[in-house]
Coordinates of C-alpha atoms and ligand atoms in Angstrom, one line a residue:
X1 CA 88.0 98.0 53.7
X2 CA 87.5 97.7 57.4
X3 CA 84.0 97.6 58.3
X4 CA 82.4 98.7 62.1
X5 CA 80.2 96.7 63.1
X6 CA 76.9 98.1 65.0
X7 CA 75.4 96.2 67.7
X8 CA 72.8 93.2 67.1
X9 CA 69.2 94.9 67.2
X10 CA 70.6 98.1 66.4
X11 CA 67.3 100.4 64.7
X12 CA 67.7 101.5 61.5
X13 CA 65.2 104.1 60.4
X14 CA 64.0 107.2 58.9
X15 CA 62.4 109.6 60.0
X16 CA 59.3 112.0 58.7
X17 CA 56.2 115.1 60.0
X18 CA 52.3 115.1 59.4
X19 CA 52.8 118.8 58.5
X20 CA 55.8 117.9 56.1
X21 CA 54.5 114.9 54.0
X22 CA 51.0 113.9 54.4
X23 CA 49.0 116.8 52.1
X24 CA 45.4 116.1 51.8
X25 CA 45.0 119.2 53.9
X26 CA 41.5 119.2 53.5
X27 CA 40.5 115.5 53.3
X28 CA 38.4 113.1 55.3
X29 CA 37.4 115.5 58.3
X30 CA 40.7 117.2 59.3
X31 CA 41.1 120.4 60.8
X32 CA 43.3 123.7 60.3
X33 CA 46.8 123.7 61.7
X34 CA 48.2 126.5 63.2
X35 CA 50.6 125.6 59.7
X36 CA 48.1 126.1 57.5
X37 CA 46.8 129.2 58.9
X38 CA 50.7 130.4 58.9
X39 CA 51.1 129.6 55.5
X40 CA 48.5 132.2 54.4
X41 CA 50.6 134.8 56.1
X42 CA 52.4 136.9 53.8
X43 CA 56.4 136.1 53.1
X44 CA 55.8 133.7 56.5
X45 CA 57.2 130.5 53.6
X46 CA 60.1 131.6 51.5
X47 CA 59.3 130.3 48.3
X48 CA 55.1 131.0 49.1
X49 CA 54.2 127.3 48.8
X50 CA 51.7 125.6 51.0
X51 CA 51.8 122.8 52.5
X52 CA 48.5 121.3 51.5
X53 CA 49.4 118.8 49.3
X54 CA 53.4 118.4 50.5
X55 CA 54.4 114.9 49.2
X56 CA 51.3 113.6 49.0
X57 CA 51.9 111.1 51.2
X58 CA 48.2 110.7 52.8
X59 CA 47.3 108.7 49.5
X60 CA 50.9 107.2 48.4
X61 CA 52.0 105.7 51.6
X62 CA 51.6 101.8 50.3
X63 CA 54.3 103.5 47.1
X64 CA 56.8 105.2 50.5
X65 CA 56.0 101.5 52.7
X66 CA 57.1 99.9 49.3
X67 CA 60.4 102.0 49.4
X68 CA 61.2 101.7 52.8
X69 CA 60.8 98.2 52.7
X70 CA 63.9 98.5 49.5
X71 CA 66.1 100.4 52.0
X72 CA 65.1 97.7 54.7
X73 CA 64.2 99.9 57.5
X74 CA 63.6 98.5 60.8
X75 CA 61.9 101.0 62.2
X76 CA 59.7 104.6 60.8
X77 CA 59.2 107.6 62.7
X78 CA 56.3 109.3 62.1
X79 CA 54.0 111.6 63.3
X80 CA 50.0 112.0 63.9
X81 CA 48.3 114.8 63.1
X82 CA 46.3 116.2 65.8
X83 CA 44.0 117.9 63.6
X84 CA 42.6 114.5 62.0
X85 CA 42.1 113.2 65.1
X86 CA 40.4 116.4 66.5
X87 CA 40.0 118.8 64.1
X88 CA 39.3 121.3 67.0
X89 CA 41.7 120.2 69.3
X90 CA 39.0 118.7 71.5
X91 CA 35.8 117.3 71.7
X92 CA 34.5 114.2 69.3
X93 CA 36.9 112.3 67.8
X94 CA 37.1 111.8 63.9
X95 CA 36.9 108.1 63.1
X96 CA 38.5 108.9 59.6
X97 CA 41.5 110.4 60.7
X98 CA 42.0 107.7 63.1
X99 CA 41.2 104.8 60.4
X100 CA 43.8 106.1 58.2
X101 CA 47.1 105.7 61.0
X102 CA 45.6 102.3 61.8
X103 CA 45.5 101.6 57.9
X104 CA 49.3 103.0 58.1
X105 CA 51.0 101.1 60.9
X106 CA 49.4 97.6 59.2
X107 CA 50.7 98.6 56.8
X108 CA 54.0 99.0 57.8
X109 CA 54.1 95.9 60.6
X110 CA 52.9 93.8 57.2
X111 CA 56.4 95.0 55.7
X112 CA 58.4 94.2 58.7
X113 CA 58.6 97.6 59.8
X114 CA 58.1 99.1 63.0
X115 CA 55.8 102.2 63.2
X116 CA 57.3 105.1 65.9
X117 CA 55.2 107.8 66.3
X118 CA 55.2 111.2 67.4
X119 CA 52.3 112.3 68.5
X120 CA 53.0 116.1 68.4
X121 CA 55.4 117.9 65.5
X122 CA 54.2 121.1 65.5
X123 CA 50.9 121.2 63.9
X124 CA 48.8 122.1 66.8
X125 CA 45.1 122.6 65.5
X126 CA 44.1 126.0 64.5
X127 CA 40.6 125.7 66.9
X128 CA 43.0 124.9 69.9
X129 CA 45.4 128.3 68.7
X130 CA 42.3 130.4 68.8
X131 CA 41.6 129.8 72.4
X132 CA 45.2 130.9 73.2
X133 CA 47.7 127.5 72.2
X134 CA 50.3 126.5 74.0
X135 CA 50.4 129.9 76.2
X136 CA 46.6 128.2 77.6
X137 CA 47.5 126.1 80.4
X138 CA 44.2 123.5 79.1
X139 CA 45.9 122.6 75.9
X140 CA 48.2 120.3 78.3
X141 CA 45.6 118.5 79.4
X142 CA 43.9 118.3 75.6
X143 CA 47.2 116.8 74.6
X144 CA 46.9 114.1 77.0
X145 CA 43.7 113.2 76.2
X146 CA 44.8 113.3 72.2
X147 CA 47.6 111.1 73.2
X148 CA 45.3 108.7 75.3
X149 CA 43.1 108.3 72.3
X150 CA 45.7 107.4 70.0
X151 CA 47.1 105.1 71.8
X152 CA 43.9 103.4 72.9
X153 CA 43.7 102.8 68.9
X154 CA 47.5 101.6 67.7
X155 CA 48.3 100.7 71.7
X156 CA 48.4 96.8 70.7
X157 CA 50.6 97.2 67.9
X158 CA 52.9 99.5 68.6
X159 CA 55.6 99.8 70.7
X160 CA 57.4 103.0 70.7
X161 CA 55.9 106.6 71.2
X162 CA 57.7 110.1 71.4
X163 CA 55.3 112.8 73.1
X164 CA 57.0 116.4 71.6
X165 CA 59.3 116.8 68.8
X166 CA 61.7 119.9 69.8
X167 CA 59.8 121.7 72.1
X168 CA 62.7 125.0 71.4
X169 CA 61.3 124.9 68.3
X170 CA 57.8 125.3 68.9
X171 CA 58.8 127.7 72.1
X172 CA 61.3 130.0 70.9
X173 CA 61.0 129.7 67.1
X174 CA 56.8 129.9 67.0
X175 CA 56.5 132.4 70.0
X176 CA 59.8 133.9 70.7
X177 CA 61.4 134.7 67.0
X178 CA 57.8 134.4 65.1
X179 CA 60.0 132.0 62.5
X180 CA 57.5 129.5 62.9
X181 CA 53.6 129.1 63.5
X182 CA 52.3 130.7 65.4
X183 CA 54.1 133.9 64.0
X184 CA 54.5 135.3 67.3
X185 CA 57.4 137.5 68.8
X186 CA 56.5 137.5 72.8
X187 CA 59.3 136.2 74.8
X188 CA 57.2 136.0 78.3
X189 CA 54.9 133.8 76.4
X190 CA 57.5 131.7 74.7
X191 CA 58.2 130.4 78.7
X192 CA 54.6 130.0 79.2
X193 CA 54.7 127.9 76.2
X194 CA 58.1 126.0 76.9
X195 CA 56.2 124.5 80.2
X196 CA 52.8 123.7 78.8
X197 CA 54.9 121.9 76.6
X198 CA 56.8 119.9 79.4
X199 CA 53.8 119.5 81.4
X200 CA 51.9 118.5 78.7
X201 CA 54.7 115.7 77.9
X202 CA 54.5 114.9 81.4
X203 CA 50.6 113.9 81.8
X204 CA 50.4 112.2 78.1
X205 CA 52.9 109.5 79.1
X206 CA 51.3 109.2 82.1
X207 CA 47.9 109.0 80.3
X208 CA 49.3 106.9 77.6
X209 CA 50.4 104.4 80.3
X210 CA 47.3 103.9 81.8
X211 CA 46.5 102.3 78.2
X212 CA 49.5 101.0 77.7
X213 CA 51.5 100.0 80.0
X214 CA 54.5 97.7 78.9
X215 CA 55.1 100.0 75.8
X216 CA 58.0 102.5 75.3
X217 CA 57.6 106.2 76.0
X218 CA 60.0 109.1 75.7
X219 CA 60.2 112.4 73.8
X220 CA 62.5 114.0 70.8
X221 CA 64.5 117.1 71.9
X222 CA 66.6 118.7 69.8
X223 CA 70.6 119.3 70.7
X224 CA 73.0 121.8 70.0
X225 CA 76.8 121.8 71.4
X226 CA 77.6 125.1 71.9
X227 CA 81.2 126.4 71.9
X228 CA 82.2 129.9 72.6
X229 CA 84.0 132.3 69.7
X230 CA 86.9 133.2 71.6
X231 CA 88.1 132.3 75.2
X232 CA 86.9 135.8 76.5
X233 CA 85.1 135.0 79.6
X234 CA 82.0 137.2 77.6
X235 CA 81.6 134.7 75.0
X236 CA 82.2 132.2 77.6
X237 CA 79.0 133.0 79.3
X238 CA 77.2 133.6 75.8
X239 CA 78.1 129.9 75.3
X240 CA 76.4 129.2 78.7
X241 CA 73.7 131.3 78.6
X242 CA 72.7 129.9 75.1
X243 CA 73.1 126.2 75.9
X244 CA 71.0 127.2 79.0
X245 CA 68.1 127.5 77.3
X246 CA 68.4 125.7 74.0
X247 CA 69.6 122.4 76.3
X248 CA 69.3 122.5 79.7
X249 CA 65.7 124.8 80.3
X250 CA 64.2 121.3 78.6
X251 CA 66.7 118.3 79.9
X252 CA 66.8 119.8 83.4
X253 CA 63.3 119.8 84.1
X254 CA 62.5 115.7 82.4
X255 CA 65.9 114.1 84.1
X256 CA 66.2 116.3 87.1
X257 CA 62.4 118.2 87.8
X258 CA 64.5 121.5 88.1
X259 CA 64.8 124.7 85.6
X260 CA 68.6 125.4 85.5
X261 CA 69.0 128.6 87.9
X262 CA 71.6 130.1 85.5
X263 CA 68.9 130.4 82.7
X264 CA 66.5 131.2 84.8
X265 CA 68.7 134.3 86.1
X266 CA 69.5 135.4 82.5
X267 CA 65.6 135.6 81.8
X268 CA 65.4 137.6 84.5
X269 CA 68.1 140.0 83.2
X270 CA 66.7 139.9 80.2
X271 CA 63.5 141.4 81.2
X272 CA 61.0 138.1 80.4
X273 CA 61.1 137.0 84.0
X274 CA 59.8 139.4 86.7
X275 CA 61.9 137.1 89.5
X276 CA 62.9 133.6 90.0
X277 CA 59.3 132.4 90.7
X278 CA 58.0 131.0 87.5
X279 CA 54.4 132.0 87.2
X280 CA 53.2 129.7 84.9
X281 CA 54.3 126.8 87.1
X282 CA 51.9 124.9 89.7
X283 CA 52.6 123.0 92.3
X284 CA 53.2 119.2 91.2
X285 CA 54.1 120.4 88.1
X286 CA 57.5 119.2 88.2
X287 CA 57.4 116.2 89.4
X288 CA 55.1 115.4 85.9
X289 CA 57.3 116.7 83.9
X290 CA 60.2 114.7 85.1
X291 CA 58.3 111.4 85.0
X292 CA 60.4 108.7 84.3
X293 CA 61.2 108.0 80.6
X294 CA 62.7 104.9 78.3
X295 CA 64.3 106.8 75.9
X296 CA 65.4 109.6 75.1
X297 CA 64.9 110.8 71.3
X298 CA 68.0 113.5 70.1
X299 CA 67.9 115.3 67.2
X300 CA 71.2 116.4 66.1
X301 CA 72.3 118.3 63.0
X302 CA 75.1 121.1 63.7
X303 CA 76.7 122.6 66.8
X304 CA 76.7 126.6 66.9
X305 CA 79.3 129.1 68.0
X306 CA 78.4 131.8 69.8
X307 CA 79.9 135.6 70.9
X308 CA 78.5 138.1 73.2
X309 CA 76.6 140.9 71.9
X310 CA 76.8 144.4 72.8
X311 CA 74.0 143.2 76.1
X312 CA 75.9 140.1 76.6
X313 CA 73.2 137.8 74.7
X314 CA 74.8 135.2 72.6
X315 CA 74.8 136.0 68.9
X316 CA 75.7 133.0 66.4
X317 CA 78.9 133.5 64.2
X318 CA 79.6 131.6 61.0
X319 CA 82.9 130.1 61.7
X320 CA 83.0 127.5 59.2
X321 CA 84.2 128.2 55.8
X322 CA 81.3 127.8 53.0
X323 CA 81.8 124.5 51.6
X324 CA 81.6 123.0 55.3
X325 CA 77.7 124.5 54.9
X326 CA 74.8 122.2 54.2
X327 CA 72.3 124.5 51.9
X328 CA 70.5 124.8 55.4
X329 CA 73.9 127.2 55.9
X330 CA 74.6 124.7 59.2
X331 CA 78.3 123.2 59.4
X332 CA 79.2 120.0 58.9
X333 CA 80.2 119.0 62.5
X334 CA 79.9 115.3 62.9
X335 CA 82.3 115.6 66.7
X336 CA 79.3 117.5 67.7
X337 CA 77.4 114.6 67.7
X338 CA 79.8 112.4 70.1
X339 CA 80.1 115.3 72.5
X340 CA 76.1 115.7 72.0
X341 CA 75.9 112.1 73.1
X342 CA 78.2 111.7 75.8
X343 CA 77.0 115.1 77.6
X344 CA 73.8 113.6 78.1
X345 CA 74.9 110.1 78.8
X346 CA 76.8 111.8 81.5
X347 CA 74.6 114.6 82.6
X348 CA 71.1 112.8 82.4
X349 CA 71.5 109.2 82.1
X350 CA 68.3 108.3 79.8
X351 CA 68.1 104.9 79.9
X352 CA 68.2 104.6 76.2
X353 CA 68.6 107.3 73.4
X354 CA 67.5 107.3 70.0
X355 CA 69.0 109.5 67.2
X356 CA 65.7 110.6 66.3
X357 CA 67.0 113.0 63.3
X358 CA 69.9 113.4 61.3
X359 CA 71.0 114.7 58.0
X360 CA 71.6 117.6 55.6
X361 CA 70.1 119.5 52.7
X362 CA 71.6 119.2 49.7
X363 CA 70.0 120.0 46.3
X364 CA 72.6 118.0 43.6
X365 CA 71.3 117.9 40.1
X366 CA 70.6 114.6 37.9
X367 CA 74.1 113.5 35.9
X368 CA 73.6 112.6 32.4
X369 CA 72.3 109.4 33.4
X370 CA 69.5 110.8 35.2
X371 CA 71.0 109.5 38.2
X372 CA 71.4 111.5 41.1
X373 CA 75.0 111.5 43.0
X374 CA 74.2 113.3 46.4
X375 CA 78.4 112.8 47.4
X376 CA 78.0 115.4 50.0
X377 CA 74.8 114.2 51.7
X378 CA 76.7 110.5 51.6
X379 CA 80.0 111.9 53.2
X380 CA 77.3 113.9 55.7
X381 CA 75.8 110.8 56.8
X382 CA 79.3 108.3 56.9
X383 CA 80.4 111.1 59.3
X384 CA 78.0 110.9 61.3
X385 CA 77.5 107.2 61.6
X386 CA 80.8 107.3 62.6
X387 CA 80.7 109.9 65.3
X388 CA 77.6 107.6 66.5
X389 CA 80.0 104.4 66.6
X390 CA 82.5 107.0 68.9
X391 CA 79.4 107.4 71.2
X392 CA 78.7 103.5 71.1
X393 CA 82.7 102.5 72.0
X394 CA 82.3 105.4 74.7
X395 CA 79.1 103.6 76.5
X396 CA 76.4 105.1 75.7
X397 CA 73.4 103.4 75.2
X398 CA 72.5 104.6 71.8
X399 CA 69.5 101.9 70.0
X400 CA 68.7 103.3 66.8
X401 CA 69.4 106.2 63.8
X402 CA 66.8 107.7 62.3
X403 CA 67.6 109.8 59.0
X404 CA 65.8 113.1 58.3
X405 CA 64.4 112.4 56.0
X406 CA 62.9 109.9 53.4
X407 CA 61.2 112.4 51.1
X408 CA 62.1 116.0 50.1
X409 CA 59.7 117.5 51.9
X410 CA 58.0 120.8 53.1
X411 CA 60.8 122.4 55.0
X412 CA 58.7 124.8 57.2
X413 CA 59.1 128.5 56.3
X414 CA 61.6 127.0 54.0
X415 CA 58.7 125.8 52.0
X416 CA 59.9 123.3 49.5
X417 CA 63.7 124.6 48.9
X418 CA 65.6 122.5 51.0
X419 CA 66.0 119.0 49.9
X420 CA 66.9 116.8 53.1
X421 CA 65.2 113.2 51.2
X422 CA 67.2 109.8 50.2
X423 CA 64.2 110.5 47.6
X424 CA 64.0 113.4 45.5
X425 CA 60.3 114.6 45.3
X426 CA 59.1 116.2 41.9
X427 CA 57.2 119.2 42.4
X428 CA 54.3 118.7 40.3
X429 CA 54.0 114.8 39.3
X430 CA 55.3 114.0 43.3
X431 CA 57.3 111.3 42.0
X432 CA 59.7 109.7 43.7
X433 CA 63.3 109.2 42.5
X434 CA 66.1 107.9 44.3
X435 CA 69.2 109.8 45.1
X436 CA 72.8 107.8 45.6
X437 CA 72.0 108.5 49.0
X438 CA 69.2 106.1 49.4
X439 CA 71.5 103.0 48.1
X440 CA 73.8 103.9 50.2
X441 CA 72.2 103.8 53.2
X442 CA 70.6 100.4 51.9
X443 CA 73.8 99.1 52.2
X444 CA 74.5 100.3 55.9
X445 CA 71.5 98.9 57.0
X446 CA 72.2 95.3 55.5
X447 CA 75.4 95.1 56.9
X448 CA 74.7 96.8 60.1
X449 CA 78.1 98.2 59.1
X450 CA 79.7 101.4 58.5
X451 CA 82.9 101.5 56.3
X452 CA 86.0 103.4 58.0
X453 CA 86.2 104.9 54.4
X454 CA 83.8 106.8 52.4
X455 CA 82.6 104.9 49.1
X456 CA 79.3 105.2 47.1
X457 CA 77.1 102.8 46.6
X458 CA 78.2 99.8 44.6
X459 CA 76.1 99.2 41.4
X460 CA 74.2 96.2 42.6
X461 CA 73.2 98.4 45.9
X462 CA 71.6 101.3 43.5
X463 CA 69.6 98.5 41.4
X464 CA 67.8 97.6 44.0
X465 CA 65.8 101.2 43.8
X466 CA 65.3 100.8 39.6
X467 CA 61.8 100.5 38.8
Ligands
FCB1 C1 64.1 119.5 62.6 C2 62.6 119.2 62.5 C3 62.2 118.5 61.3 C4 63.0 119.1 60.1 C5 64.5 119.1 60.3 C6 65.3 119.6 59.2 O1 64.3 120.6 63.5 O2 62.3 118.4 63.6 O3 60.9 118.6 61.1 O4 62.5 120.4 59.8 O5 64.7 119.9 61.4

């Protein structure tokens, strides 16, 4: 079976959130997340779960260390939850919550692993909400303190740090669509929001240079290929005007200091823009936000189609038939992520890009055997390593994979219904049980090989995960 080879040094990783995994909600001096807060709200979680105790992970993480090591990661990203660090937002420093990361990246340097924070996914602390969030221009400048403290801590032993994970997310999602925390629906703000969140990127890596200096900085943003429904030149510009500010209102301003004008136009059409001066930005503001990165972190999952509606705003269509759907109800598109690639290769020109997440929800039941054979998560994943190699013979300078996720996990409002882990996580005991998955990937990263055809694991590959 012919076998691609990735290149020497290639990272091979996994990646994981605070908010998702860590539990111990109210342990050792942490504070309320805007999470926990939104978890309280009524039907804001699907299934009404919390995610206090998630997987648990704030007391098992030598047990998930210990299976990492079995996959043989190179590399785990991470994140740091602001609320142990501040449990305000501001103000003195909790030695507890910072004791505990330091405990976690030994941990993970003594296993040969490298630890790759993030030092914000979503779980801004509630104090910090309460005086207005991300719509208050000080929470920048919190953030940059946040991230200066951190670093000042973990600074001499690790080498890689992402600022944001997908800022749309906490924009347009928490403030624009209320699907997420904060649970609000008020577009002007969601802008406001969008640029704190830039800015703030902005002054943390310059902060977190001043400690520092000769580490790795960048931030995660999440991409979606858009392609139009029809070749009407309406859904044309739905395509556009979508890409505009799920892509470009974020890549535009770090690579190029600028908000795309034809974004900017349809907010002003739209009604959330009064003209093309941006209130909420200051003068200098720009140039922060597009200082100069080393990587670039992509999260890519799916690629979205997209019509005009009845005012010309792009509205998604499911094009794909159903069993091209991950239980997330996004297509299998692996193309998407060569195209995602190559567009910013071209466009932007980051230096270096991560795939900081990738992978699909799948919930396949135990066989006889106990064992569970997550085929579809497998052929999910040999796609996409593939479309990665298409990026890598195309030239760009892609370093490292990162696969959402280790553990089943809290899946924001989703609650605990989608299962993206290698590891199945039981409910009430919270242990862990391998899915084919996880030997499969075990075997990728040994070789720093993907096969040209799909296989599963081979039987020596699964053993390595028996008790
Ligand atoms: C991404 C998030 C991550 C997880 C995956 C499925 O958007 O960064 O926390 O929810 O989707």
């Amino acid at each position: 079976m012919a076998k691609w080879k990735f290149p020497e040094g290639f990272v091979w990783g996994v990646a994981t959130s605070a908010q998702q995994i860590e539990g111990a909600a109210q342990e050792d001096g942490r504070g309320l997340s805007i999470w926990d807060r939104f978890a309280d709200g009524e039907g804001n979680i699907t299934d009404g779960s919390r995610p206090d105790v998630a997987c648990d992970h704030y007391h098992r993480w030598p047990e998930d260390i210990g299976l990492m090591r079995k996959l043989g990661l190179d590399s785990y990203r991470f994140s740091i939850a602001w609320p142990r660090i501040f449990p305000t937002g501001t103000g003195a420093v909790n030695a507890a919550g910072l004791d505990h990361y330091d405990r976690l990246v030994d941990g993970l340097l003594e296993a040969g692993i490298e630890p790759f924070p993030t030092l914000f996914h979503w779980d801004l602390p509630q104090a910090l909400q309460d005086k207005g969030g991300w719509a208050d221009r000080d929470t920048t400048s919190a953030f940059a303190e946040y991230a200066a403290c951190v670093v000042r801590r973990l600074g001499d032993r690790v080498r890689r740090w992402a600022t944001h994970n997908e800022p749309w997310c906490v924009a347009t999602l928490g403030h624009e669509e209320g699907a997420h925390a904060p649970g609000l629906k008020e577009p002007r703000t969601a802008l406001a929001v969008a640029h704190h969140l830039l800015l703030s990127h902005g002054l943390a890596v310059r902060a977190m240079r001043g400690e520092a200096h000769d580490a790795e900085y960048g931030i995660v943003q999440n991409h979606c290929p858009v392609v139009p429904a029809s070749d009407s030149p309406e859904d044309f510009d739905a395509a556009r005007w979508f890409d505009g500010f799920f892509n470009r209102w974020f890549l535009d301003p770090l690579f190029t200091g600028r908000y795309p004008e034809d974004a900017v136009a349809d907010r002003i059409r739209a009604g959330h823009l009064d003209g093309p001066r941006l209130p909420f930005v200051h003068e200098g503001d720009m140039g922060i936000i597009s200082t100069p990165l080393d990587f670039l972190g992509m999260n890519y999952y799916s690629r979205i189609v997209m019509r005009a509606g009845e005012d010309g705003k792009p509205v998604a269509v499911a094009m794909a038939p159903v069993d091209q759907l991950t239980d997330m109800g996004w297509e299998v598109y692996p193309d998407g992520l060569t195209g995602a690639l190559l567009d910013i290769h071209r466009r932007y020109a980051p230096p270096a890009i991560y795939i900081a997440e990738n992978g699909a929800a799948y919930d396949d039941a135990p066989g006889p055997d106990g064992r569970i054979v997550d085929q579809r998560r497998i052929s999910y994943l040999h796609g996409h390593l593939l479309a990665a190699r298409n990026a890598l013979e195309a030239g760009v300078p892609l370093r490292g994979y990162f696969l959402w996720s280790l553990l089943d996990n809290f899946e924001w409002g989703f609650g605990f219904t989608k299962k993206f882990g290698l590891f199945a996580v039981d409910p009430v005991t919270r242990d862990r049980t391998p899915r084919a998955s996880a030997a499969w990937y075990h075997a990728v990263i040994r070789e720093n090989a993907v096969d040209d055809d799909l296989s599963l694991p081979a039987e020596g590959d699964s053993r390595v995960f028996q008790p």
